[in-house]
Short mmCIF file of C-alpha atoms and ligand atoms in Angstrom, two decimals:
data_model
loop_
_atom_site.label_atom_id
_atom_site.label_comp_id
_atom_site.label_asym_id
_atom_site.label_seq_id
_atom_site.Cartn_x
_atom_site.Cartn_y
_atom_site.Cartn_z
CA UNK A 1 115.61 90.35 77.76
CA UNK A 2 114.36 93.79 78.18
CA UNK A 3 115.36 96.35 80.91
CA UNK A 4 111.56 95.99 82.62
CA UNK A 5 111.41 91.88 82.30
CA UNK A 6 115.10 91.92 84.45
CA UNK A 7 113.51 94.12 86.74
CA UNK A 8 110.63 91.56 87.52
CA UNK A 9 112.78 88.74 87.24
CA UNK A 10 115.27 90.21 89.51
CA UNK A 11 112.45 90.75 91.75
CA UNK A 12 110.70 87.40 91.58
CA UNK A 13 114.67 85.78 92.20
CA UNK A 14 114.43 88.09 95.78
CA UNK A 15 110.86 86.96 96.75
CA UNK A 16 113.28 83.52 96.66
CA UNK A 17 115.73 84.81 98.72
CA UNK A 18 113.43 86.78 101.25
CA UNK A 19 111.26 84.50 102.87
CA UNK A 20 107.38 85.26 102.79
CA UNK A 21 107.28 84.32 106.72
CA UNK A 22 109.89 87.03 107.31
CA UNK A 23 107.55 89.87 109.80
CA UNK A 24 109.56 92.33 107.67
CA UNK A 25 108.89 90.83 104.09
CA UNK A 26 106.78 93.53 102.45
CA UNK A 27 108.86 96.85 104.09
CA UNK A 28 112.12 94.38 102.47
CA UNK A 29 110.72 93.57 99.17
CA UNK A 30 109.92 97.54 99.38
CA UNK A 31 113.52 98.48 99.63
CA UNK A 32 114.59 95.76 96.81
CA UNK A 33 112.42 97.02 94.65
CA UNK A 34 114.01 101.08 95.30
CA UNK A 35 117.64 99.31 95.01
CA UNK A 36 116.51 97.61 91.58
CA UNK A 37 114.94 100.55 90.52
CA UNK A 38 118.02 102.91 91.04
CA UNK A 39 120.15 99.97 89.18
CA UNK A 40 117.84 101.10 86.55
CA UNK A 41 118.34 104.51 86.48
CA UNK A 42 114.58 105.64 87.27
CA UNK A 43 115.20 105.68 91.32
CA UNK A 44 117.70 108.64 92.19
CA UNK A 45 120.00 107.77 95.25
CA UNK A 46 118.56 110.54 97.18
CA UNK A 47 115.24 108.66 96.37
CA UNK A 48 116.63 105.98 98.62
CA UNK A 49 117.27 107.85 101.90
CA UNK A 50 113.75 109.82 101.15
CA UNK A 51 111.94 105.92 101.42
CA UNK A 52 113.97 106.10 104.63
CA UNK A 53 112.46 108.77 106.29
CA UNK A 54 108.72 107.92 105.03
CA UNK A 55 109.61 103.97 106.60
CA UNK A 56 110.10 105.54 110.11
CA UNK A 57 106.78 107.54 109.95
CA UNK A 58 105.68 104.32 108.53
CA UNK A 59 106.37 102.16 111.79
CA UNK A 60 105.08 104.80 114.50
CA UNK A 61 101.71 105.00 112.78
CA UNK A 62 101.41 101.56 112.70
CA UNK A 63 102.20 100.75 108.86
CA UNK A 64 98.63 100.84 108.23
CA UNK A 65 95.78 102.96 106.77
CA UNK A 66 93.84 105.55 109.21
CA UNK A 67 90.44 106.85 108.88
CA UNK A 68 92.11 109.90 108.78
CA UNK A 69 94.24 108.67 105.54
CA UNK A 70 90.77 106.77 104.40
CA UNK A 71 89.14 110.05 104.20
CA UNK A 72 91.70 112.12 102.97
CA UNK A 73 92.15 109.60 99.75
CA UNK A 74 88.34 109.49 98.60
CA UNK A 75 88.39 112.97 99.30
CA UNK A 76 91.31 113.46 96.65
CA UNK A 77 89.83 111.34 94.06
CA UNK A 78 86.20 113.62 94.53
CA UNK A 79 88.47 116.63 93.93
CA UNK A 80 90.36 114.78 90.81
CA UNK A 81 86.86 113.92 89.52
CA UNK A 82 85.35 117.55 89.64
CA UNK A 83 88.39 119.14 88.14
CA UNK A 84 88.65 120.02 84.53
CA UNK A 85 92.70 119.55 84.25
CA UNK A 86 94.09 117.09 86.83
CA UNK A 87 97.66 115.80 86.81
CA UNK A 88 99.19 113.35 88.53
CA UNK A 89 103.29 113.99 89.48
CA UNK A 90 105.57 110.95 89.05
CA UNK A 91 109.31 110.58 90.65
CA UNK A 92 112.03 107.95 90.70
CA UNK A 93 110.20 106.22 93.96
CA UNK A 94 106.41 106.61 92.64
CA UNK A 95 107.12 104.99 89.23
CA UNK A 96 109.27 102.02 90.70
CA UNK A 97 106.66 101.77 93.80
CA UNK A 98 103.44 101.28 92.00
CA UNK A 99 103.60 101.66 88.89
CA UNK A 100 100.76 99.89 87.56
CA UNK A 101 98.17 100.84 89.87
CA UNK A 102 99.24 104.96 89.37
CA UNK A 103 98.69 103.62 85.71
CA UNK A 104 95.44 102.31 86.48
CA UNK A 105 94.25 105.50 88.76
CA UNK A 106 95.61 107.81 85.58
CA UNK A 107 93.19 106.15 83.32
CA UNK A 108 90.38 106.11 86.27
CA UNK A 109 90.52 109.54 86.67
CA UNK A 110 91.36 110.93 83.40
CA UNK A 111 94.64 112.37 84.87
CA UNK A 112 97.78 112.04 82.61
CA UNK A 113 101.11 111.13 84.66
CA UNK A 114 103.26 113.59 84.34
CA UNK A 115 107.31 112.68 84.65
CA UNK A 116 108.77 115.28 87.32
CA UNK A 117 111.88 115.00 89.08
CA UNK A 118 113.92 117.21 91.36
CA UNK A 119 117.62 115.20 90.29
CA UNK A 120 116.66 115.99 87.30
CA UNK A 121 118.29 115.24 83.33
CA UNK A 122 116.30 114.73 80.69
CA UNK A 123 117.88 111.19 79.79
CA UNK A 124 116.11 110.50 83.68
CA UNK A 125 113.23 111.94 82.42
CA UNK A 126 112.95 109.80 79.33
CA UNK A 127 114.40 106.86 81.27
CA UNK A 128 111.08 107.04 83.70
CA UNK A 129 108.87 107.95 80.95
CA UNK A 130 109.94 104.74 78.75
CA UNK A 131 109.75 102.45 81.66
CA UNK A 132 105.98 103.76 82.88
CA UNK A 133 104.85 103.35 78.78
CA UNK A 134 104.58 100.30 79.38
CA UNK A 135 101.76 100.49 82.14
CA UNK A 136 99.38 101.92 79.49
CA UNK A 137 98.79 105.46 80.68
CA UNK A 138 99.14 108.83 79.17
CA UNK A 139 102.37 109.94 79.89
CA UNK A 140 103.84 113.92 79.79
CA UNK A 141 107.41 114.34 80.24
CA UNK A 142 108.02 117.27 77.36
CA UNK A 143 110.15 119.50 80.29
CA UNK A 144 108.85 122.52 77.87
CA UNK A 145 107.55 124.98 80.43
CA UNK A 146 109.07 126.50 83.82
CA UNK A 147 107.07 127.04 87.41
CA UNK A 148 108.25 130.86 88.21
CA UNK A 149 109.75 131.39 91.68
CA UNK A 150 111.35 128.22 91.84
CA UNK A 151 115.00 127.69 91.40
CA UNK A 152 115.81 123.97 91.56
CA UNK A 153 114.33 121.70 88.81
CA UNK A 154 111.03 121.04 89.64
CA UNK A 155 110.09 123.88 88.48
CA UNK A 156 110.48 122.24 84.62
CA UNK A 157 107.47 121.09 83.84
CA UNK A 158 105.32 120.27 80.76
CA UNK A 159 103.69 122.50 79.15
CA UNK A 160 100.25 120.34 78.69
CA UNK A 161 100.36 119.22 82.15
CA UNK A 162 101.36 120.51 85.56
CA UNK A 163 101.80 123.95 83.84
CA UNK A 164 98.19 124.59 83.08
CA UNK A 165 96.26 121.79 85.62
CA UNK A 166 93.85 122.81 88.24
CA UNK A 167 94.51 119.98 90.56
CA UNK A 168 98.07 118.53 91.04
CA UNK A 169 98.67 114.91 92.57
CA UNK A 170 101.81 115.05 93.92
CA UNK A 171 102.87 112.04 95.80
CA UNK A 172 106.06 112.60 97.71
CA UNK A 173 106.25 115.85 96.61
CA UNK A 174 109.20 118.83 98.11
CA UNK A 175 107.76 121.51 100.24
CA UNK A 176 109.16 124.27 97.82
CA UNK A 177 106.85 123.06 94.96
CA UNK A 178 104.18 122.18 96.95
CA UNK A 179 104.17 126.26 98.37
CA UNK A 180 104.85 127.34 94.58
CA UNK A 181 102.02 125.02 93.00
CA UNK A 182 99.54 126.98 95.46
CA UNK A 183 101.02 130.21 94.51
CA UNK A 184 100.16 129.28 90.68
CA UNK A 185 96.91 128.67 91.58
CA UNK A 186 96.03 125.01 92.20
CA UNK A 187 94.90 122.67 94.14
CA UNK A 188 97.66 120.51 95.66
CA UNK A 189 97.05 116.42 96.95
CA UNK A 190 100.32 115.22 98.82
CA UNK A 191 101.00 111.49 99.79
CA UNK A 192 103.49 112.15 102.59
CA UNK A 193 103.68 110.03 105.55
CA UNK A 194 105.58 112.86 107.39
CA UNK A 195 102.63 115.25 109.08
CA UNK A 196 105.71 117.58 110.17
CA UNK A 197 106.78 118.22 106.70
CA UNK A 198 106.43 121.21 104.60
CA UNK A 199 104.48 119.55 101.76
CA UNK A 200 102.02 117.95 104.41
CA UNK A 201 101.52 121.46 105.73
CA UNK A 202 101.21 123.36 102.86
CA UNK A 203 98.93 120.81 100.68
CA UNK A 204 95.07 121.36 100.37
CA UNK A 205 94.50 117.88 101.01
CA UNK A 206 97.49 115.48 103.09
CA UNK A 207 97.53 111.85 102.44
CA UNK A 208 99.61 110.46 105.32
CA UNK A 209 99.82 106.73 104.16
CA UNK A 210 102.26 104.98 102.41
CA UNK A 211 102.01 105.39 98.25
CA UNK A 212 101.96 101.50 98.26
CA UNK A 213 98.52 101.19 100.09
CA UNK A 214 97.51 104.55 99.32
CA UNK A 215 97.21 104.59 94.93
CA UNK A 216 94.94 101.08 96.08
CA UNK A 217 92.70 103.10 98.03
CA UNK A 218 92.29 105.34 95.47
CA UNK A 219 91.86 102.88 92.75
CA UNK A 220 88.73 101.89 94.89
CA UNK A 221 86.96 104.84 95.56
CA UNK A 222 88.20 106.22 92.00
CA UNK A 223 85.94 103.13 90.68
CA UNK A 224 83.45 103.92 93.81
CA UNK A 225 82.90 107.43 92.75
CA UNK A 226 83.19 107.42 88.81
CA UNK A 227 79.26 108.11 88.44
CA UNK A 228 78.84 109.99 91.10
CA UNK A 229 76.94 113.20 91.02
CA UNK A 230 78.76 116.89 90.85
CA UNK A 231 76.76 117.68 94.07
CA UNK A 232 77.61 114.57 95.52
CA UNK A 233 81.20 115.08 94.78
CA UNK A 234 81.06 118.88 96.08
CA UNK A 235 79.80 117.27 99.29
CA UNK A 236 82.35 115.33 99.99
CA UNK A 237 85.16 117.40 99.04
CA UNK A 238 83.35 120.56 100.84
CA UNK A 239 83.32 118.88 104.15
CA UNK A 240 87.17 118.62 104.23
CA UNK A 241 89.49 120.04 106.72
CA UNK A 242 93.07 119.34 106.38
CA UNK A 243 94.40 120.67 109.37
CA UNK A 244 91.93 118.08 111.35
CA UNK A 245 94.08 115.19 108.92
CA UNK A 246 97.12 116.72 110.14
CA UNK A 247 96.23 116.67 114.29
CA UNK A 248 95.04 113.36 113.66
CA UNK A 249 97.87 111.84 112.18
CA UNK A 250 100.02 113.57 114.87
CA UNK A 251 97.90 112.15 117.66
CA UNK A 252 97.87 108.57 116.52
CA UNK A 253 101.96 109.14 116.51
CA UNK A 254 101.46 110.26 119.82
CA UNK A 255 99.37 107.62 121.15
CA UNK A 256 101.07 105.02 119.23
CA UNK A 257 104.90 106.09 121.08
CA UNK A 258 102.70 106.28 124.59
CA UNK A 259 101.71 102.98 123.82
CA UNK A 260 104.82 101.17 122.41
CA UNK A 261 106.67 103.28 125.38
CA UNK A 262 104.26 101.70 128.12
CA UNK A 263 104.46 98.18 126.93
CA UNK A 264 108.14 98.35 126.61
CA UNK A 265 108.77 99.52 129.88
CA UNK A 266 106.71 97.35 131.70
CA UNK A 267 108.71 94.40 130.00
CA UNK A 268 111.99 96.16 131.05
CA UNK A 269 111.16 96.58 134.58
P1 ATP B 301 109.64 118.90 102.86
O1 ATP B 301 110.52 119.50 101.81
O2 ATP B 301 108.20 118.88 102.48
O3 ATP B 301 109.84 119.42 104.29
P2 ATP B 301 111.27 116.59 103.29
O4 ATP B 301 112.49 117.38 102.95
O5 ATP B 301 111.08 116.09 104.67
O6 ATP B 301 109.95 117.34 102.88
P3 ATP B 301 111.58 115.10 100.89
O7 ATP B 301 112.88 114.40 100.87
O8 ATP B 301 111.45 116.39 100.18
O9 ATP B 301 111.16 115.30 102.39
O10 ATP B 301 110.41 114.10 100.42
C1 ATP B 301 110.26 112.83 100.92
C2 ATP B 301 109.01 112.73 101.77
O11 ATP B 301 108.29 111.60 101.31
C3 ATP B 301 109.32 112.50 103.25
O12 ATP B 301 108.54 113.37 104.03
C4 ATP B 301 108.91 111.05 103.53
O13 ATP B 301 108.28 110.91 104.79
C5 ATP B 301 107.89 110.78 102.42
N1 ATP B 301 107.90 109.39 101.94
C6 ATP B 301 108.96 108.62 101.60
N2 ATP B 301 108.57 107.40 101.18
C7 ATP B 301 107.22 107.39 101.23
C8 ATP B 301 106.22 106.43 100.90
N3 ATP B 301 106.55 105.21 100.44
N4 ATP B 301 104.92 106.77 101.04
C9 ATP B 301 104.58 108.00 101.50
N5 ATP B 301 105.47 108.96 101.84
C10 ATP B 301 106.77 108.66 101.72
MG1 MG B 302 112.35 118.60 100.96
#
């Protein structure tokens, strides 16, 4: 049995174990599939405490998609569309998350995946790259070319890919590369449910959803959009402001706690 067909099976024997009435099932399954993944070598450890941290933005904003994470997704796919080399950055967690649909969205958009890690070795590398083959997509992971003013290893890149895009998809993406991406010149698209981190603050355009409902989203307006006009597209990605994203995700934190904080205290006392 292959490496990918224990993975599933592993993962089917869990949906066993976990039952589908649980209220946590799908944040569970979530954190089986990270575990399975770093039993594979594709998920780094690190990888795991990082899915921490997005699962507590996760539960304040109510583990659901805003308009404000609506708009900010078409408005990435517009900008994918209208650019002439767009790239889409795959880690440990993105390629064990959703793997097929990032597969599907590559082909949508005519965006090759491109393997990039910060715990990096190349065996990883070629360990992620092998196990997203298998999804169909065009996959870079050639580590031939370095991002200047970076010092940890994202800054190895490929030399087809990140290196000479225009527009970078970079879910879960580190604030360092984020800043140095802009500095080289393109257009950065983070998926990070944190509005307070560096990569949500420094992106063009923030996604603050989870990557397992947000590459969906995508899929749909990707399909949605696909004959759309330039001008239309223009439109759509012209009318953007990212810093509005930003207050609103912060807001419906705010609100949410206000809320939760209310409720809870009225049952207390
Ligand atoms: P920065 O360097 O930008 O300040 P950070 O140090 O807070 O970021 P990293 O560990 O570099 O965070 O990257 C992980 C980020 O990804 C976190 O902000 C976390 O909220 C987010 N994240 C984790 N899992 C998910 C997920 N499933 N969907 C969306 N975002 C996620
Ligand atoms: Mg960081």
């Amino acid at each position: 049995m292959g490496e990918l067909d224990k993975f599933y099976k592993t993962i089917s024997n869990l949906q066993c174990m976990i039952p589908k009435d649980h209220p946590r099932y799908e944040s569970l399954m979530i954190r089986e599939r990270l575990i399975e993944g770093y039993k594979m070598g594709v998920t780094a450890l690190q990888g795991l405490i990082a899915h921490g941290r997005g699962e507590m933005f996760d539960y304040v904003l109510g583990e659901k998609s805003h308009d404000f994470a609506l708009k900010a997704e078409k408005v990435a796919v517009a900008l994918m569309l209208l650019s002439k080399r767009p790239v889409i950055s795959v880690n440990g967690n993105t390629a064990v998350l959703v793997p097929k649909e990032i597969s599907e969205l590559s082909r949508l958009l005519n965006a090759p995946l491109e393997v990039n890690v910060f715990h990096f070795s190349k065996e990883r590398v070629d360990r992620i790259r092998k196990y997203l083959e298998k999804f169909g997509a065009e996959i870079l992971a050639n580590c031939d070319a370095e991002l200047k003013g970076l010092s940890h290893a994202r800054r190895i890149v490929d030399r087809r890919g990140i290196y000479v895009a225009d527009t970078v998809l970079v879910p879960l993406e580190d604030g360092d590369r984020c800043e140095i991406l802009k500095k080289h010149g393109k257009k950065v698209i983070a998926i990070d449910l944190n509005p307070l981190s560096r990569t949500a603050m420094k992106a063009d355009i923030t996604i603050v959803d989870n990557i397992v409902r947000a590459i969906p989203n995508m899929i749909k307006f990707a399909k949605e959009l696909r004959d759309a006009s330039r001008e239309e597209l223009e439109e759509i990605v012209n009318d953007y402001n990212n810093k509005e994203t930003l207050r609103l995700a912060l807001e419906t934190i705010r609100d949410n706690l206000t809320k939760i904080a209310e409720g809870k205290l009225r049952e207390i006392i």
